[in-house]
Amino acid sequence: MRNEDQSLIFEITKEGRIGYSLPELDVPELDLDELLPAGYHREEAAELPEVSELDIMRHYTALSKRNHGIDSGFYPLGSCTMKYNPKINESVARYPGFANIHPLQDESTVQGAMELMYDLQEHLVEITGMDEITLQPAAGAHGEWTALMMIRAFHEANGDFHRTKVIVPDSAHGTNPASATVAGYDTITVKSDERGLVDLEDLKRVVGDDTAALMLTNPNTLGLFEDDIVKMAEIVHGVGGKLYYDGANLNAVMSKARPGDMGFDAVHLNLHKTFTGPHGGGGPGSGPVGVHKDLIPFLPAPVLVKKDDKFTFDYDRPQAIGRVKPFYGNFGINVRAYTYIRSMGPDGLKAVTENAVLNANYMMRRLEPYFDLPYNQHCKHEFVLSGRRQKKLGVRTLDIAKRLLDFGYHPPTIYFPLNVEEGMMIEPTETESKETLDSFIDAMIQIAKEVEDNPEIVQTAPHTTVIKRLDETRAARQPVLRYSKD
Ligand SMILES: *Cc1c(COP(=O)(O)O)cnc(C)c1O
């Protein structure tokens, strides 16, 4: 694959070049037919790149330099909580006793790993205020779906088969309506009011006997805390519905407020966001779900239990919704989250929340004179600016995002949430220094000035990256994910 105009030569194969050296075979060659059933044999050699060890090293190092990660620079991608992933997490996850075990090993040989999972569940119970936790779901959206399946099982166990609707505010994360649909529900949208919070009158209008649940993203995608949660809980519980808390952004409330205390029946967490699991390259996540005691019988089996000081998996769960993930979740990510919680301690986690919220408010107030701020009030971990002032001058939010690349920053989340025109959702996180925040703010102010004085430099950005503007539709619709020689 060659891309001359971008001066990026991807294909470096030279026929006959190899990147490994193996000793001569000094044992009898095995008979393939005995090892593998016919039909599984390759007729022709696989087409693989032919490169030396040094070539391949340089190839990947060059690619990594063209990427942007949290270890290379500021990454204020709203809702994604791109905070620093402490390296102590990595060393603990690499302990041989964690890294080299197999999920099919006998329970008696992996008691330490099971204890870690059990303790992590206990910590998450305390952090969320829920009664029990499952570590099975592999990511946030998977946790949402898992919880909805439990809610459905709960209603059906009560002979309640007519609850077909899940209520989702228009300020919810995009995965909420998607998960509700995949779980077989109809999604009903409830509007936000002029403060950007759920409109209680509209909520009262849409709830009824057919309500299975309300899914609430809190803080919502505007970075605002839903003040009326207790009233919402009364309204939804009043008609027999369940309350679901999208806790992916727990970074804003951790150690300050707990979904369990607010009356929620289920919550998911994103351990790969708030609890410093590395993410952003499509790597594994972890989306544990916490439930109120009413939902415990429906937790996916097996459930990790402690009996006579030993840990064991309980498969005898007749009302369980079934398994939602092979084995017991993404163990390596759970080890990292456990390490993070233990190394921070309760006071550390509280400081995380305070600093995440402080950083977001600081940036919001410093940028407010230069960009529109449609919902002007204290924010939590993130805030949403609008680029509509710049759009009137012919520069779109996409252009501003591309221009930020020239300053070495990953852009914020853009065009989300949908209820903000030309939205820019900025989440600084607590791990950034004031100097970093100030440099980013300076870049944003400079761009706002360029939009007035020299819009073309913004409209034609980026100017300093190897790749300029991608054909994003083609990249999404026709991704080239496999090596091919031509
Ligand atoms: C990231 C996020 C999700 C989805 O989590 P995934 O792990 O990407 O599936 C859901 N809700 C909110 C509020 C989020 O920020």
XYZ file of N, CA, C and O in Angstrom, residues 182-319:
552
model
N -30.593 -2.766 21.463
C -30.030 -4.117 21.352
C -30.696 -5.046 22.379
O -30.885 -6.238 22.132
N -31.085 -4.491 23.532
C -31.756 -5.304 24.558
C -33.232 -5.531 24.219
O -33.960 -6.133 25.004
N -33.667 -5.010 23.068
C -35.030 -5.288 22.609
C -36.079 -4.298 23.075
O -37.275 -4.554 22.982
N -35.641 -3.151 23.560
C -36.596 -2.146 24.042
C -36.818 -1.034 23.018
O -35.947 -0.758 22.188
N -37.966 -0.374 23.137
C -38.188 0.867 22.386
C -37.639 1.998 23.244
O -37.854 2.022 24.454
N -36.958 2.928 22.593
C -36.375 4.046 23.337
C -37.296 5.256 23.247
O -37.721 5.624 22.160
N -37.582 5.838 24.390
C -38.381 7.058 24.426
C -37.451 8.182 24.894
O -36.784 8.047 25.924
N -37.422 9.267 24.141
C -36.522 10.363 24.507
C -37.241 11.353 25.414
O -38.378 11.718 25.150
N -36.559 11.759 26.475
C -37.118 12.812 27.323
C -36.227 14.041 27.150
O -35.005 13.937 27.031
N -36.878 15.191 27.065
C -36.165 16.423 26.715
C -35.394 17.030 27.898
O -35.723 16.786 29.056
N -34.408 17.857 27.547
C -33.725 18.648 28.571
C -34.400 20.016 28.638
O -34.957 20.484 27.646
N -34.301 20.653 29.806
C -34.860 21.997 29.925
C -33.787 23.039 29.590
O -32.688 22.689 29.149
N -34.108 24.313 29.826
C -33.155 25.370 29.422
C -31.869 25.337 30.241
O -30.848 25.869 29.844
N -31.887 24.623 31.400
C -30.652 24.493 32.177
C -29.770 23.359 31.666
O -28.669 23.136 32.172
N -30.283 22.572 30.711
C -29.524 21.433 30.202
C -29.739 20.181 31.037
O -29.009 19.208 30.906
N -30.749 20.209 31.919
C -31.035 19.065 32.793
C -32.362 18.424 32.375
O -33.153 19.032 31.652
N -32.594 17.192 32.854
C -33.817 16.486 32.469
C -35.054 17.309 32.863
O -35.153 17.796 33.995
N -35.971 17.458 31.924
C -37.203 18.207 32.145
C -38.197 17.287 32.860
O -38.725 16.336 32.279
N -38.430 17.576 34.154
C -39.255 16.673 34.972
C -40.683 16.565 34.458
O -41.305 15.498 34.548
N -41.205 17.677 33.916
C -42.587 17.642 33.398
C -42.666 16.680 32.217
O -43.606 15.900 32.083
N -41.634 16.755 31.356
C -41.614 15.858 30.199
C -41.461 14.405 30.664
O -42.078 13.492 30.112
N -40.652 14.205 31.725
C -40.469 12.846 32.254
C -41.802 12.290 32.754
O -42.171 11.154 32.457
N -42.550 13.136 33.496
C -43.854 12.685 34.016
C -44.783 12.299 32.871
O -45.584 11.378 32.983
N -44.653 13.025 31.770
C -45.532 12.785 30.621
C -45.233 11.427 29.958
O -46.143 10.744 29.495
N -43.948 11.034 29.918
C -43.610 9.817 29.160
C -43.605 8.532 29.997
O -43.652 7.449 29.424
N -43.541 8.642 31.333
C -43.517 7.391 32.116
C -44.909 6.757 32.173
O -45.907 7.443 31.987
N -44.915 5.458 32.429
C -46.206 4.771 32.548
C -45.995 3.294 32.866
O -44.880 2.861 33.175
N -47.090 2.540 32.744
C -47.044 1.104 33.042
C -46.108 0.343 32.115
O -45.729 -0.792 32.397
N -45.814 0.975 30.975
C -44.963 0.282 29.996
C -43.480 0.658 30.157
O -42.636 0.253 29.370
N -43.148 1.437 31.224
C -41.753 1.850 31.431
C -40.963 0.719 32.081
O -41.274 0.301 33.196
N -39.917 0.252 31.377
C -39.044 -0.762 31.990
C -37.992 -0.078 32.845
O -37.680 -0.526 33.937
N -37.427 1.025 32.329
C -36.348 1.697 33.059
C -36.108 3.092 32.506
O -36.486 3.400 31.365
N -35.465 3.913 33.335
C -34.902 5.186 32.887
C -33.384 5.020 32.928
O -32.841 4.544 33.927
N -32.709 5.393 31.860
C -31.238 5.360 31.860
C -30.747 6.784 31.980
O -31.042 7.616 31.121
N -29.994 7.046 33.021
C -29.545 8.413 33.242
C -28.016 8.487 33.181
O -27.332 7.794 33.932
N -27.514 9.320 32.296
C -26.082 9.594 32.280
C -25.855 10.751 33.241
O -26.431 11.823 33.065
N -25.052 10.529 34.261
C -24.829 11.579 35.249
C -23.364 11.605 35.670
O -22.829 10.557 36.053
N -22.703 12.765 35.619
C -23.145 13.997 34.996
C -23.504 13.736 33.529
O -22.937 12.848 32.906
N -24.443 14.514 33.010
C -24.884 14.272 31.635
C -23.804 14.707 30.638
O -22.730 15.158 31.036
N -24.095 14.559 29.369
C -23.035 14.809 28.383
C -22.684 16.296 28.252
O -21.749 16.644 27.539
N -23.427 17.166 28.952
C -23.020 18.571 29.007
C -22.058 18.799 30.169
O -21.612 19.913 30.415
N -21.777 17.730 30.918
C -20.902 17.853 32.092
C -21.649 18.408 33.287
O -21.040 18.901 34.239
N -22.990 18.335 33.260
C -23.794 18.918 34.343
C -24.388 17.828 35.226
O -24.831 16.781 34.730
N -24.412 18.101 36.518
C -24.964 17.158 37.489
C -26.480 17.300 37.490
O -27.012 18.408 37.554
N -27.173 16.173 37.428
C -28.644 16.205 37.421
C -29.147 16.450 38.847
O -29.128 15.546 39.685
N -29.602 17.693 39.115
C -30.013 18.067 40.476
C -31.219 17.291 41.007
O -31.359 17.094 42.203
N -32.104 16.905 40.091
C -33.404 16.398 40.521
C -33.485 14.879 40.559
O -34.559 14.301 40.379
N -32.345 14.254 40.816
C -32.307 12.791 40.757
C -33.315 12.150 41.708
O -33.999 11.188 41.348
N -33.433 12.677 42.914
C -34.335 12.038 43.880
C -35.780 12.103 43.367
O -36.527 11.119 43.447
N -36.130 13.239 42.766
C -37.497 13.362 42.198
C -37.675 12.410 41.020
O -38.725 11.789 40.854
N -36.623 12.291 40.193
C -36.718 11.363 39.052
C -36.926 9.946 39.553
O -37.719 9.180 39.000
N -36.188 9.585 40.618
C -36.301 8.230 41.172
C -37.731 7.990 41.636
O -38.313 6.927 41.376
N -38.321 9.004 42.282
C -39.712 8.848 42.746
C -40.660 8.632 41.575
O -41.538 7.776 41.627
N -40.454 9.418 40.528
C -41.362 9.328 39.377
C -41.264 7.944 38.724
O -42.276 7.297 38.449
N -40.023 7.486 38.502
C -39.843 6.218 37.775
C -40.227 5.030 38.654
O -40.954 4.131 38.220
N -39.779 5.034 39.901
C -40.173 3.943 40.801
C -41.684 3.952 41.036
O -42.284 2.900 41.224
N -42.265 5.130 41.000
C -43.711 5.271 41.216
C -44.536 4.480 40.206
O -45.644 4.037 40.509
N -43.998 4.300 39.010
C -44.747 3.518 38.005
C -44.164 2.108 37.863
O -44.490 1.379 36.926
N -43.267 1.730 38.786
C -42.731 0.357 38.760
C -41.522 0.171 37.859
O -41.084 -0.962 37.628
N -40.969 1.264 37.339
C -39.789 1.147 36.477
C -38.512 1.091 37.303
O -38.506 1.371 38.500
N -37.421 0.710 36.652
C -36.116 0.644 37.322
C -35.257 1.829 36.881
O -35.470 2.403 35.802
N -34.278 2.161 37.717
C -33.416 3.315 37.435
C -32.008 2.849 37.145
O -31.394 2.162 37.970
N -31.513 3.243 36.009
C -30.179 2.837 35.588
C -29.253 4.057 35.549
O -29.604 5.087 34.963
N -28.078 3.917 36.129
C -27.125 5.030 36.198
C -25.939 4.725 35.290
O -25.229 3.732 35.507
N -25.747 5.543 34.279
C -24.553 5.415 33.439
C -23.418 6.090 34.193
O -23.330 7.318 34.240
N -22.568 5.268 34.812
C -21.501 5.789 35.656
C -20.140 5.781 34.974
O -19.108 5.769 35.642
N -20.147 5.805 33.641
C -18.867 5.816 32.912
C -18.012 6.997 33.354
O -16.791 6.915 33.404
N -18.692 8.105 33.669
C -17.955 9.312 34.039
C -17.939 9.510 35.556
O -18.177 10.600 36.055
N -17.628 8.473 36.257
C -17.600 8.542 37.724
C -16.503 9.478 38.221
O -16.491 9.865 39.390
N -15.589 9.828 37.316
C -14.501 10.742 37.683
C -15.024 12.042 38.280
O -14.300 12.753 38.951
N -16.290 12.353 37.997
C -16.844 13.613 38.470
C -17.512 13.499 39.831
O -17.803 14.519 40.461
N -17.802 12.294 40.288
C -18.578 12.160 41.523
C -17.977 11.181 42.532
O -18.412 11.124 43.691
N -16.970 10.433 42.092
C -16.368 9.395 42.932
C -15.982 9.942 44.316
O -15.375 11.007 44.414
N -16.335 9.214 45.358
C -16.058 9.592 46.750
C -16.837 10.814 47.223
O -16.579 11.330 48.307
N -17.748 11.302 46.401
C -18.563 12.465 46.796
C -20.039 12.080 46.844
O -20.789 12.570 47.688
N -20.470 11.273 45.881
C -21.877 10.895 45.811
C -21.940 9.492 45.232
O -21.063 9.105 44.463
N -22.977 8.719 45.662
C -23.027 7.322 45.228
C -24.384 7.004 44.592
O -25.435 7.282 45.191
N -24.356 6.394 43.416
C -25.616 6.049 42.757
C -26.546 5.245 43.666
O -27.760 5.456 43.653
N -25.963 4.351 44.482
C -26.803 3.535 45.374
C -27.595 4.400 46.342
O -28.764 4.151 46.605
N -26.958 5.463 46.855
C -27.646 6.345 47.809
C -28.716 7.194 47.124
O -29.602 7.725 47.787
N -28.599 7.356 45.818
C -29.575 8.189 45.095
C -30.801 7.386 44.689
O -31.724 7.921 44.110
N -30.760 6.067 44.941
C -31.940 5.254 44.633
C -31.833 4.471 43.334
O -32.833 3.939 42.846
N -30.627 4.373 42.782
C -30.504 3.639 41.515
C -30.502 2.129 41.740
O -30.036 1.637 42.768
N -31.030 1.413 40.743
C -31.118 -0.049 40.822
C -29.945 -0.727 40.147
O -29.649 -1.888 40.426
N -29.305 -0.023 39.212
C -28.153 -0.618 38.519
C -27.260 0.516 38.030
O -27.737 1.625 37.753
N -25.967 0.223 37.941
C -25.006 1.226 37.478
C -23.866 0.485 36.783
O -23.522 -0.629 37.168
N -23.327 1.088 35.730
C -22.085 0.512 35.200
C -20.964 1.526 35.383
O -21.196 2.733 35.447
N -19.756 0.997 35.490
C -18.565 1.838 35.604
C -17.641 1.518 34.441
O -17.676 0.409 33.916
N -16.836 2.476 34.054
C -15.823 2.202 33.041
C -14.469 2.176 33.735
O -13.888 3.231 33.998
N -13.981 0.975 34.041
C -12.681 0.907 34.720
C -11.578 1.429 33.801
O -10.528 1.857 34.274
N -11.825 1.383 32.475
C -10.828 1.895 31.532
C -10.932 3.418 31.386
O -10.224 3.987 30.594
N -11.786 4.078 32.139
C -11.773 5.546 32.161
C -11.340 5.991 33.557
O -10.165 6.173 33.821
N -12.311 6.085 34.468
C -12.026 6.601 35.804
C -10.906 5.843 36.517
O -10.111 6.436 37.241
N -10.841 4.530 36.326
C -9.914 3.708 37.110
C -8.656 3.319 36.329
O -8.070 2.263 36.541
N -8.272 4.191 35.404
C -6.969 4.200 34.709
C -6.584 2.946 33.936
O -5.405 2.643 33.799
N -7.550 2.194 33.441
C -7.209 1.166 32.457
C -6.822 1.878 31.170
O -7.463 2.856 30.796
N -5.763 1.437 30.502
C -5.383 2.122 29.269
C -6.469 1.921 28.210
O -7.024 0.836 28.102
N -6.811 2.948 27.490
C -7.786 2.770 26.404
C -7.532 3.802 25.327
O -6.730 4.703 25.476
N -8.201 3.620 24.229
C -8.005 4.557 23.140
C -7.330 3.913 21.954
O -7.181 4.498 20.917
N -6.919 2.678 22.066
C -6.370 1.976 20.917
C -7.215 0.759 20.592
O -6.788 -0.122 19.867
N -8.414 0.731 21.133
C -9.262 -0.431 20.901
C -8.882 -1.601 21.779
O -9.290 -2.729 21.544
N -8.094 -1.359 22.806
C -7.685 -2.443 23.704
C -8.835 -2.867 24.582
O -9.921 -2.305 24.499
N -8.616 -3.873 25.436
C -9.717 -4.358 26.256
C -10.162 -3.328 27.283
O -9.355 -2.523 27.750
N -11.434 -3.353 27.608
C -11.969 -2.481 28.644
C -12.506 -3.328 29.773
O -12.285 -4.541 29.822
N -13.199 -2.671 30.703
C -13.908 -3.398 31.745
C -15.068 -2.532 32.216
O -14.857 -1.380 32.598
N -16.266 -3.077 32.138
C -17.476 -2.298 32.464
C -18.325 -2.975 33.527
O -19.466 -3.356 33.262
N -17.782 -3.118 34.758
C -18.548 -3.793 35.811
C -19.921 -3.152 36.032
O -20.085 -1.952 35.813
N -20.851 -3.984 36.487
C -22.196 -3.493 36.779
C -22.490 -3.749 38.247
O -22.273 -4.863 38.749
N -22.983 -2.709 38.915
C -23.417 -2.831 40.303
C -24.932 -2.863 40.335
O -25.578 -2.169 39.556
N -25.483 -3.670 41.234
C -26.944 -3.776 41.308
C -27.455 -3.639 42.738
O -26.753 -3.948 43.703
N -28.681 -3.192 42.821
C -29.451 -3.171 44.069
C -29.871 -4.610 44.371
O -29.955 -5.432 43.470
N -30.154 -4.918 45.624
C -30.378 -6.330 45.987
C -31.510 -7.010 45.202
O -31.443 -8.211 44.947
N -32.507 -6.228 44.753
C -33.596 -6.815 43.945
C -33.081 -7.515 42.687
O -33.743 -8.412 42.156
N -31.942 -7.050 42.181
C -31.462 -7.594 40.903
C -30.404 -8.695 41.084
O -29.994 -9.322 40.107
N -29.985 -8.930 42.328
C -28.897 -9.903 42.563
C -29.176 -11.289 41.958
O -28.289 -11.881 41.345
N -30.411 -11.811 42.067
C -30.629 -13.164 41.513
C -30.363 -13.252 40.002
O -30.138 -14.343 39.489
N -30.387 -12.094 39.333
C -30.291 -12.116 37.869
C -28.878 -11.856 37.358
O -28.630 -11.844 36.164
N -27.937 -11.617 38.279
C -26.540 -11.366 37.872
C -26.047 -12.480 36.957
O -26.390 -13.644 37.155
N -25.210 -12.133 35.962
C -24.691 -13.185 35.094
C -23.892 -14.215 35.900
O -23.119 -13.843 36.779
N -24.101 -15.473 35.621
C -23.340 -16.539 36.294
C -22.038 -16.764 35.525
O -21.979 -16.446 34.346
N -20.992 -17.290 36.147
C -20.940 -17.602 37.563
C -20.700 -16.353 38.403
O -20.161 -15.374 37.912
N -21.085 -16.432 39.675
C -20.858 -15.334 40.600
C -19.742 -15.765 41.561
O -19.737 -16.890 42.051
N -18.800 -14.853 41.739
C -17.658 -15.154 42.616
C -18.101 -15.032 44.077
O -18.599 -13.985 44.478
N -17.937 -16.106 44.840
C -18.348 -16.056 46.247
C -17.207 -16.534 47.150
O -16.269 -17.185 46.689
N -17.332 -16.172 48.420
C -16.333 -16.579 49.413
C -17.013 -17.553 50.374
O -18.069 -17.233 50.933
N -16.417 -18.747 50.482
C -17.004 -19.779 51.358
C -15.894 -20.341 52.228
O -14.900 -20.838 51.691
N -16.060 -20.306 53.522
C -15.040 -20.825 54.451
C -13.653 -20.329 54.092
O -12.715 -21.132 53.943
N -13.534 -19.025 53.874
C -12.230 -18.439 53.575
C -11.618 -18.875 52.243
O -10.438 -18.671 52.000
N -12.430 -19.520 51.381
C -11.948 -19.875 50.038
C -12.850 -19.191 49.017
O -14.020 -18.943 49.294
N -12.273 -18.919 47.861
C -13.061 -18.272 46.816
C -13.483 -19.311 45.803
O -12.722 -20.205 45.446
N -14.729 -19.176 45.333
C -15.226 -20.167 44.372
C -16.257 -19.499 43.450
O -16.832 -18.468 43.795
N -16.435 -20.084 42.278
C -17.440 -19.552 41.347
C -18.735 -20.331 41.516
O -18.741 -21.559 41.417
N -19.814 -19.604 41.777
C -21.116 -20.226 41.983
C -21.880 -20.229 40.648
O -22.234 -19.172 40.131
N -22.099 -21.443 40.121
C -22.830 -21.588 38.852
C -24.305 -21.892 39.086
O -25.091 -21.913 38.156
N -24.648 -22.153 40.336
C -26.010 -22.588 40.633
C -26.903 -21.365 40.844
O -27.251 -21.018 41.968
N -27.209 -20.704 39.758
C -27.953 -19.443 39.817
C -29.121 -19.548 38.851
O -29.049 -19.062 37.726
N -30.201 -20.181 39.268
C -31.291 -20.493 38.327
C -31.893 -19.268 37.627
O -32.372 -19.381 36.505
N -31.844 -18.088 38.263
C -32.478 -16.923 37.619
C -31.480 -16.039 36.863
O -31.857 -15.001 36.318
